[in-house]
mmCIF file of C-alpha atoms in Angstrom:
data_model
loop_
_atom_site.group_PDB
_atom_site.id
_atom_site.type_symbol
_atom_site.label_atom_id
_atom_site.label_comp_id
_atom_site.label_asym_id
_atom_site.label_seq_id
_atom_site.Cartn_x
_atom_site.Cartn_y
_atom_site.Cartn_z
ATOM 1 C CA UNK A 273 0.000 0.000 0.000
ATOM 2 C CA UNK A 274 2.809 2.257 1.035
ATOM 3 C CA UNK A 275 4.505 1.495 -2.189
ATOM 4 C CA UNK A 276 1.523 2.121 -4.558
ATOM 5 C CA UNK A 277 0.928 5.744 -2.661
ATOM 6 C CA UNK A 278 4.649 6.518 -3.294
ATOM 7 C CA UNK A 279 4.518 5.834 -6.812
ATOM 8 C CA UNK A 280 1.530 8.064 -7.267
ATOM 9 C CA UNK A 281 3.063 10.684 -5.717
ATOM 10 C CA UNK A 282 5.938 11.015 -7.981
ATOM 11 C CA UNK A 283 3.727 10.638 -10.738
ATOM 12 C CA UNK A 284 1.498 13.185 -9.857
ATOM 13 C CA UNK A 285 5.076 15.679 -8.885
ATOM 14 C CA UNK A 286 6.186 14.438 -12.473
ATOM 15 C CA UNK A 287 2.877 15.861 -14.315
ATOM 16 C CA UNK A 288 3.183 18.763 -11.930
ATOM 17 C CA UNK A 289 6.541 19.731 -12.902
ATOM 18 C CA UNK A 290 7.442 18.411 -16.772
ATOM 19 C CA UNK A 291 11.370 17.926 -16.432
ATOM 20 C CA UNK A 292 12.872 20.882 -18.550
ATOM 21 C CA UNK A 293 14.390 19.514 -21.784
ATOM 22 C CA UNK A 294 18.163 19.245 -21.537
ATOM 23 C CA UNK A 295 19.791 22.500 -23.820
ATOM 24 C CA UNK A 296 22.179 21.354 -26.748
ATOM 25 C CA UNK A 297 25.868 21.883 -25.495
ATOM 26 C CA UNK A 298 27.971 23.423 -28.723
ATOM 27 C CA UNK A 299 32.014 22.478 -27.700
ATOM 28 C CA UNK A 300 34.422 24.713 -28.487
ATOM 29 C CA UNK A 301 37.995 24.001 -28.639
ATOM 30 C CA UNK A 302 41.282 25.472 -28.680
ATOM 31 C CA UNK A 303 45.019 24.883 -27.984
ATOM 32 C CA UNK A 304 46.262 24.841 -24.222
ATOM 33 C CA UNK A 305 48.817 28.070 -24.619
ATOM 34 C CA UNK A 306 46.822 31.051 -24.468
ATOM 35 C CA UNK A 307 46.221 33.553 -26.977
ATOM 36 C CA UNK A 308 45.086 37.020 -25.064
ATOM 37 C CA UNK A 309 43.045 38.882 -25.832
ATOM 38 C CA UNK A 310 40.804 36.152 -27.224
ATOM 39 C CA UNK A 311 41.548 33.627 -24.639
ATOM 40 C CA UNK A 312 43.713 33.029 -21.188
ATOM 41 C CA UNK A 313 45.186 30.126 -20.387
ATOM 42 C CA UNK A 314 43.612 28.973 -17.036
ATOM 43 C CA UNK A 315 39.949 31.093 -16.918
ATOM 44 C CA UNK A 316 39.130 30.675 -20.474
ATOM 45 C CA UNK A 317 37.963 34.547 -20.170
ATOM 46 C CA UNK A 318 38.340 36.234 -23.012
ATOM 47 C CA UNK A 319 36.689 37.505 -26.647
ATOM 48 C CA UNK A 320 35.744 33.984 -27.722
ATOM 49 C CA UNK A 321 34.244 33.099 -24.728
ATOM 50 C CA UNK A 322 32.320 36.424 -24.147
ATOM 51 C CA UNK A 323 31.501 35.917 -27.979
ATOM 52 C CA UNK A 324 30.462 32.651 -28.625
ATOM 53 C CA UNK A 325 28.507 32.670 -24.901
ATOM 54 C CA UNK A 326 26.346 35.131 -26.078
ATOM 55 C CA UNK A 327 25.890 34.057 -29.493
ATOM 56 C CA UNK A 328 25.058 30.619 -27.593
ATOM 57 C CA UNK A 329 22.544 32.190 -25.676
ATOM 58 C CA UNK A 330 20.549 33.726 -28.176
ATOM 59 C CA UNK A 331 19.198 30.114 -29.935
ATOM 60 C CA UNK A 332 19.090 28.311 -26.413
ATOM 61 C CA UNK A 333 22.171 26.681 -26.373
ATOM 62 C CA UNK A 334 25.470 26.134 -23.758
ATOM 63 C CA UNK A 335 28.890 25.996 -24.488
ATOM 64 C CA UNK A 336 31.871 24.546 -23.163
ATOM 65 C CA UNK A 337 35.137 25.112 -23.825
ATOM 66 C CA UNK A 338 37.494 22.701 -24.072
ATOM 67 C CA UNK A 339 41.568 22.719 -23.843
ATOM 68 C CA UNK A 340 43.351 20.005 -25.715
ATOM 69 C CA UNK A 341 47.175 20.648 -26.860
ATOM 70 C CA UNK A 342 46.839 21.892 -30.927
ATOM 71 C CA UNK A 343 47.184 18.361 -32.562
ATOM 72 C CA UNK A 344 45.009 16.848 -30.102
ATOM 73 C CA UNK A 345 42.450 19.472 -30.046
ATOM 74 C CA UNK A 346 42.384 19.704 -34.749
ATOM 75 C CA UNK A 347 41.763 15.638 -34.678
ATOM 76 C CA UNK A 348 39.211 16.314 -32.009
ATOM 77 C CA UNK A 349 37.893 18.893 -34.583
ATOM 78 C CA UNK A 350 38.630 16.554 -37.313
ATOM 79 C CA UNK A 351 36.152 13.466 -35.925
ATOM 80 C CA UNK A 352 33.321 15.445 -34.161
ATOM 81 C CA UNK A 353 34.086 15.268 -30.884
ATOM 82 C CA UNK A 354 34.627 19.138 -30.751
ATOM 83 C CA UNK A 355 32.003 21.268 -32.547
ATOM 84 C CA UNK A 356 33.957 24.544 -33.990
ATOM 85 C CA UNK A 357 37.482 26.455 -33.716
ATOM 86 C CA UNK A 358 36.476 29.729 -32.764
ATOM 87 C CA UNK A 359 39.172 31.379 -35.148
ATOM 88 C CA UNK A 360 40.373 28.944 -37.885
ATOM 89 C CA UNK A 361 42.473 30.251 -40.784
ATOM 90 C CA UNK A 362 41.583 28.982 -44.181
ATOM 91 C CA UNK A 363 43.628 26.150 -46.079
ATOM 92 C CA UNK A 364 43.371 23.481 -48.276
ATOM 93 C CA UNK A 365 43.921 20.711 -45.746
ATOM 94 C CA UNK A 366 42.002 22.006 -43.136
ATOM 95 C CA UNK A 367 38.799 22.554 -45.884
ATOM 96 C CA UNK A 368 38.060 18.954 -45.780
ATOM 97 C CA UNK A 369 37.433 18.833 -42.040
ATOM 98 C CA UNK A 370 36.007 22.201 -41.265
ATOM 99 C CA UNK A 371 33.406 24.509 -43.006
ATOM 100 C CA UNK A 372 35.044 28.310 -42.582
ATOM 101 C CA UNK A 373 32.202 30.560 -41.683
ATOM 102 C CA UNK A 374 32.307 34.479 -40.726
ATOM 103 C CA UNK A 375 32.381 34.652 -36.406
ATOM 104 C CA UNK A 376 31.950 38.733 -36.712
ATOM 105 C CA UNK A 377 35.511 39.678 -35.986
ATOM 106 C CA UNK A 378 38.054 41.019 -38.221
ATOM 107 C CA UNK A 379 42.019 40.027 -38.694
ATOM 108 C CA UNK A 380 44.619 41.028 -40.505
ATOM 109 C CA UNK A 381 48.965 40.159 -39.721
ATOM 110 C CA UNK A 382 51.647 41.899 -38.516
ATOM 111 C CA UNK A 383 55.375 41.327 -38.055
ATOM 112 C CA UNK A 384 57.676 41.855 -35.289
ATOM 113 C CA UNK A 385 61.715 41.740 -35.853
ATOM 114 C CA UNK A 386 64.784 42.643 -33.750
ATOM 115 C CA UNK A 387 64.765 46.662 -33.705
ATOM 116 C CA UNK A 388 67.782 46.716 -36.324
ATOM 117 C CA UNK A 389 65.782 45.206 -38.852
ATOM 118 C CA UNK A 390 64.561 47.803 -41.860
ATOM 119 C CA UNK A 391 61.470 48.586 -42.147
ATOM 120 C CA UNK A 392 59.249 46.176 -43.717
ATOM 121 C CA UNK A 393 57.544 47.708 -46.711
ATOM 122 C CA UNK A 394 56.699 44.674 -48.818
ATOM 123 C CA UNK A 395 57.134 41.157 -49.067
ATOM 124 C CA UNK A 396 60.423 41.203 -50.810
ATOM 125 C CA UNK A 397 61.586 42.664 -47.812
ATOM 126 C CA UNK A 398 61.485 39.314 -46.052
ATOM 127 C CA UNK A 399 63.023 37.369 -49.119
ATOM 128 C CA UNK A 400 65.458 34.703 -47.683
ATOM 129 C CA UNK A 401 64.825 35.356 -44.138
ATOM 130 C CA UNK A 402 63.863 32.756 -41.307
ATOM 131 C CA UNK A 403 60.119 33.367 -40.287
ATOM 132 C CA UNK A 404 59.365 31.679 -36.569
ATOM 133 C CA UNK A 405 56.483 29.857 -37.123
ATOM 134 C CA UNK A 406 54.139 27.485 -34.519
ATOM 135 C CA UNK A 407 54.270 24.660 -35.531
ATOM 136 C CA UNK A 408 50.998 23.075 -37.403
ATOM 137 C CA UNK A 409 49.699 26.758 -38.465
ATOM 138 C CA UNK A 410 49.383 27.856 -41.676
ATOM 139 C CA UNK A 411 51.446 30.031 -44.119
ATOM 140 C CA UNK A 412 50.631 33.767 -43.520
ATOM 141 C CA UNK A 413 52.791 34.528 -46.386
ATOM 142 C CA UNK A 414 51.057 35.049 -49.649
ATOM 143 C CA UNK A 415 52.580 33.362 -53.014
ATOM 144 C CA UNK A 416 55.008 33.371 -54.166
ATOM 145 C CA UNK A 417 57.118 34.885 -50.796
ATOM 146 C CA UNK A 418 55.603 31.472 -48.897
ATOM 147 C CA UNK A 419 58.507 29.684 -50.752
ATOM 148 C CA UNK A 420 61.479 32.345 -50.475
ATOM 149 C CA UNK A 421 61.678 32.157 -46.439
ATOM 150 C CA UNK A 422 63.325 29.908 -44.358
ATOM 151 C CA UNK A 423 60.725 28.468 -41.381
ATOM 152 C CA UNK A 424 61.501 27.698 -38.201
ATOM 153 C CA UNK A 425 58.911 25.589 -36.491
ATOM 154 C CA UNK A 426 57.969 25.666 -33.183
ATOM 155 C CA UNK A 427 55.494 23.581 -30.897
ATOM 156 C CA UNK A 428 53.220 25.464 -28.436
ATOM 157 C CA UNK A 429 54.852 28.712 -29.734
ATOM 158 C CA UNK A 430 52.865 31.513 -28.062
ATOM 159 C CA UNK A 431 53.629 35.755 -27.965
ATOM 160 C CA UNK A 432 55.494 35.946 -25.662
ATOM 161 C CA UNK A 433 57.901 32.829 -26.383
ATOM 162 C CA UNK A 434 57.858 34.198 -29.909
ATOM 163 C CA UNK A 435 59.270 37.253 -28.465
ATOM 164 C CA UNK A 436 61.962 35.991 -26.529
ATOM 165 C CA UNK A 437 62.851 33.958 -29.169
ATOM 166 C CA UNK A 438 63.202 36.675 -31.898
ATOM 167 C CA UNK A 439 64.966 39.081 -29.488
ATOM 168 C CA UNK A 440 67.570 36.119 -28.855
ATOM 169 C CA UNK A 441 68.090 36.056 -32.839
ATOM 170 C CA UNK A 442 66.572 32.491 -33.500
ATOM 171 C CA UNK A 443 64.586 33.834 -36.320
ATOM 172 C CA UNK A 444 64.320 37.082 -38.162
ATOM 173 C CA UNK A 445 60.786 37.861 -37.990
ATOM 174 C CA UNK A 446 57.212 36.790 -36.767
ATOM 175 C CA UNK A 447 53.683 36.617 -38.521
ATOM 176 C CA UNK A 448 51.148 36.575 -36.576
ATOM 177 C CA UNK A 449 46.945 38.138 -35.801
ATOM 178 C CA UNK A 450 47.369 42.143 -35.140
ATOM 179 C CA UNK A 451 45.272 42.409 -32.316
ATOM 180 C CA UNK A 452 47.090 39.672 -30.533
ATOM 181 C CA UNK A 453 50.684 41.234 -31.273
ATOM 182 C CA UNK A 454 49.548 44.783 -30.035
ATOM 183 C CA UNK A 455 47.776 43.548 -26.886
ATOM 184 C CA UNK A 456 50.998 41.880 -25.631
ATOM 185 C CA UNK A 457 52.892 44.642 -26.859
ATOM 186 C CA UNK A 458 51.060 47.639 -24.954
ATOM 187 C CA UNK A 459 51.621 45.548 -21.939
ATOM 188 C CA UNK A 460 55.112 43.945 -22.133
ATOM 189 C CA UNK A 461 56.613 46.381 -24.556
ATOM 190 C CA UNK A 462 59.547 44.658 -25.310
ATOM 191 C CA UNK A 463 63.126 45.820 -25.562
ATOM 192 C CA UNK A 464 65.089 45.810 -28.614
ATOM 193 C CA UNK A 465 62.288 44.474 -30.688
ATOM 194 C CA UNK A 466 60.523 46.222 -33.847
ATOM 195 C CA UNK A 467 56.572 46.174 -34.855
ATOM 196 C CA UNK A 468 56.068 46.767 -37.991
ATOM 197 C CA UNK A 469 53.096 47.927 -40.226
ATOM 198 C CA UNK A 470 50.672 45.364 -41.795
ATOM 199 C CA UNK A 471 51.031 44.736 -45.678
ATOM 200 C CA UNK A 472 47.155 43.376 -45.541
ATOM 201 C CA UNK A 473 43.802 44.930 -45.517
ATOM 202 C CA UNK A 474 41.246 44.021 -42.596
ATOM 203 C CA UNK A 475 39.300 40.764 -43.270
ATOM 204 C CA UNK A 476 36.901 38.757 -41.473
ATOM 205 C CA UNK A 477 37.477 36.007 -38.918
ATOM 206 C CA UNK A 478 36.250 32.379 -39.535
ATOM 207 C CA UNK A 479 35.804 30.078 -37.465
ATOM 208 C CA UNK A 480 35.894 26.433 -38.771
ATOM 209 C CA UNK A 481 32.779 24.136 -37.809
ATOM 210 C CA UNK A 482 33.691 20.749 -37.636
ATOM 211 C CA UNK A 483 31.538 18.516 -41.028
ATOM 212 C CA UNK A 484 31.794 15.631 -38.720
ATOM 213 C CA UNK A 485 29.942 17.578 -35.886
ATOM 214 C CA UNK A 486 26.575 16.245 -34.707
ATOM 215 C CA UNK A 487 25.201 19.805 -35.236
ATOM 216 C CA UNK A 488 26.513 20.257 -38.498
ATOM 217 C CA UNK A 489 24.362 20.185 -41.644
ATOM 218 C CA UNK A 490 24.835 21.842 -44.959
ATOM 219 C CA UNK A 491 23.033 22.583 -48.301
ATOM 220 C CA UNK A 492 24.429 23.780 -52.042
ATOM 221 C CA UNK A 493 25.599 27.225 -52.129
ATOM 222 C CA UNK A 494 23.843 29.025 -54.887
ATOM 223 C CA UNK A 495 26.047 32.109 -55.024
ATOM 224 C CA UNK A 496 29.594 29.162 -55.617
ATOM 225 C CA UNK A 497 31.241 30.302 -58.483
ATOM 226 C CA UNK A 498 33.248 26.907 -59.443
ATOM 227 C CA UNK A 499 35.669 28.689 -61.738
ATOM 228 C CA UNK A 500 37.045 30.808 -59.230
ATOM 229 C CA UNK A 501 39.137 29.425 -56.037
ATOM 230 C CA UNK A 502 37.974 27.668 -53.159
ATOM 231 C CA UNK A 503 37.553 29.965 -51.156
ATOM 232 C CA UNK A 504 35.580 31.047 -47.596
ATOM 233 C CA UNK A 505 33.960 33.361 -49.625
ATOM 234 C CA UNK A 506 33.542 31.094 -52.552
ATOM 235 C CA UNK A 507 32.818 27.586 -51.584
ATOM 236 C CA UNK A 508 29.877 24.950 -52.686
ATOM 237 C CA UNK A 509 28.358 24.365 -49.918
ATOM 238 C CA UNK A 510 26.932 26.504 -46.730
ATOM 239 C CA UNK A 511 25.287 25.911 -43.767
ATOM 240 C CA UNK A 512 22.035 25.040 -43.296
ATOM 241 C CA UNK A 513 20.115 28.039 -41.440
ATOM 242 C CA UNK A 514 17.871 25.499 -39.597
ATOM 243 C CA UNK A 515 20.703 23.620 -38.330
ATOM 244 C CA UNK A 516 21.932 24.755 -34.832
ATOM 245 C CA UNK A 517 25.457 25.599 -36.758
ATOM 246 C CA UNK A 518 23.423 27.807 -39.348
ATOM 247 C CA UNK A 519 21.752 29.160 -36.188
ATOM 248 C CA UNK A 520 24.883 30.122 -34.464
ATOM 249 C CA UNK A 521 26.363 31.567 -37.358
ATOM 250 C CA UNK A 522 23.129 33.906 -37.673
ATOM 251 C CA UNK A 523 23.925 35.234 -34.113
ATOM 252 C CA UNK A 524 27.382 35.836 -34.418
ATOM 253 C CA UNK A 525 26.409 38.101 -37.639
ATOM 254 C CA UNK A 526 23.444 39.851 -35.660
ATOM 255 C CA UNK A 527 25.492 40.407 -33.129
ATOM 256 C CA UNK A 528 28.115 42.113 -35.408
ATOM 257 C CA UNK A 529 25.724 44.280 -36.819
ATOM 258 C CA UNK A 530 24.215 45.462 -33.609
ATOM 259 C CA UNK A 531 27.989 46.645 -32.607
ATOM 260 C CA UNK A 532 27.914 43.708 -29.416
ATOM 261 C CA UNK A 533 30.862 42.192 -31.293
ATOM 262 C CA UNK A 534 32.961 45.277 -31.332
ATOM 263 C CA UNK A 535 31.656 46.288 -27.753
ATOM 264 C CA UNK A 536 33.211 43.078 -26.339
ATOM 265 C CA UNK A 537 36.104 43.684 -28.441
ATOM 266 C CA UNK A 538 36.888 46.871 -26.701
ATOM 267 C CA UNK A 539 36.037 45.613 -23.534
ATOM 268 C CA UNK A 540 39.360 43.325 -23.586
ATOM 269 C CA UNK A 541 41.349 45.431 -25.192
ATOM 270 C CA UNK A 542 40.999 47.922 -22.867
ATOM 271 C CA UNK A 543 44.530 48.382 -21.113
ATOM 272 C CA UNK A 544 44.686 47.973 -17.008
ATOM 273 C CA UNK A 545 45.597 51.329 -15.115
ATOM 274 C CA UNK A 546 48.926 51.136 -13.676
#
């Protein structure tokens, strides 16, 4: 008797109060070295996070972020088991893992040298120099300069390693995302060490959303032009809008026209009193 009265009980608490139905959980991954202002090492905190939490929150989703060394973390990519690289430069290789769509923030490269360098005014500039390079990222160079530098590859190469090494004369220069190079640079500024002007105009930021990812679902790009380049811009497939990846992509661009994007931009950039 006792039994049969508990059992009714719960079910009647269990019409009362309909469990709530579990929210989707997009992963994002990235290396373990941390990349600031986008992302610090131990917190997470940072413009991705503030980003894609947002974006996240407007179609009723959760993220998590998760922190796998760079090989580890692309074959996660690479299989499904994480959902999207928050900022994924475009290559050939990486195209048949990961569909390159527009997160809402811009990027364009810089270089820093030892302070005797001269200044670098073009490409032909660098011709026959040794570029420090992390190792697995792409080539920042454009043809045909990609193949008149010497590279110097380096695992887990972050800023501030990249500046120590430069300033030590292991390499002649370093490539690398603008707003990365000047953050560390306002804060550290380094001695005997050069910045030097871009050679590139602003573009946008992808990030790359993994084809294997259960969220992932795309449909034939009617603006793919197929005797141009692959390209981000140009490529034969897109998302679908109804899928929670075409979804996320529409809040990252709403949120880049409504100025959030470059609101929590400035937010991290902003430089700590003394």
């Amino acid at each position: 008797m006792r039994l049969a009265l508990c059992i009714l009980i719960v079910a009647i608490a269990a019409q009362a109060c309909p469990a709530r139905a579990q929210e989707p959980e997009l992963v994002m991954g990235y290396r373990t070295n941390e990349r600031r202002p986008y992302i610090e090492e131990d917190s997470d905190d940072g413009i991705y996070k503030t980003l894609y939490s947002r974006a996240c929150q407007r179609i009723g989703c959760a993220l998590k972020v998760v922190r796998l060394p760079k090989k580890r973390v692309l074959q996660a990519l690479a299989q499904g088991e994480v959902d999207f690289y928050p900022g994924y430069t475009y290559n050939a290789e990486r195209e048949a893992i990961a569909l390159f769509v527009p997160n809402g923030l811009r990027e364009r490269h810089i270089f820093i040298t030892r302070a005797k360098h001269p200044p670098i005014r073009g490409y032909a500039d660098l011709d026959n120099e040794v570029e420090l390079r992390s190792l697995g990222n792409p080539d920042l160079l454009p043809p045909p300069w990609q193949a008149r530098v010497k590279v110097l590859p380096v695992p887990e190469l972050d800023v501030e390693r990249a500046f120590r090494l430069i300033s030590a004369g292991k390499a002649d220069f370093y490539i690398y995302d603008e707003l990365t190079l000047r953050f560390y640079w306002e804060r550290l500024r380094p001695p005997g060490l050069t910045l030097h002007p871009s050679l590139e105009a602003w573009q946008p930021m992808q990030m790359g959303f993994s084809k294997h990812s259960r969220f992932y679902r795309a449909q034939p790009n009617p603006d793919y032009r197929a005797e141009l380049p692959l390209s981000p811009d140009n490529y034969p497939l897109r998302l679908d809008p109804a899928s929670l990846a075409g979804k996320l992509s529409a809040a990252l661009q709403a949120m880049k026209q409504s100025g959030e994007t470059e609101r929590i931009v400035e937010h991290f950039l902003q430089t700590p009193a003394p």
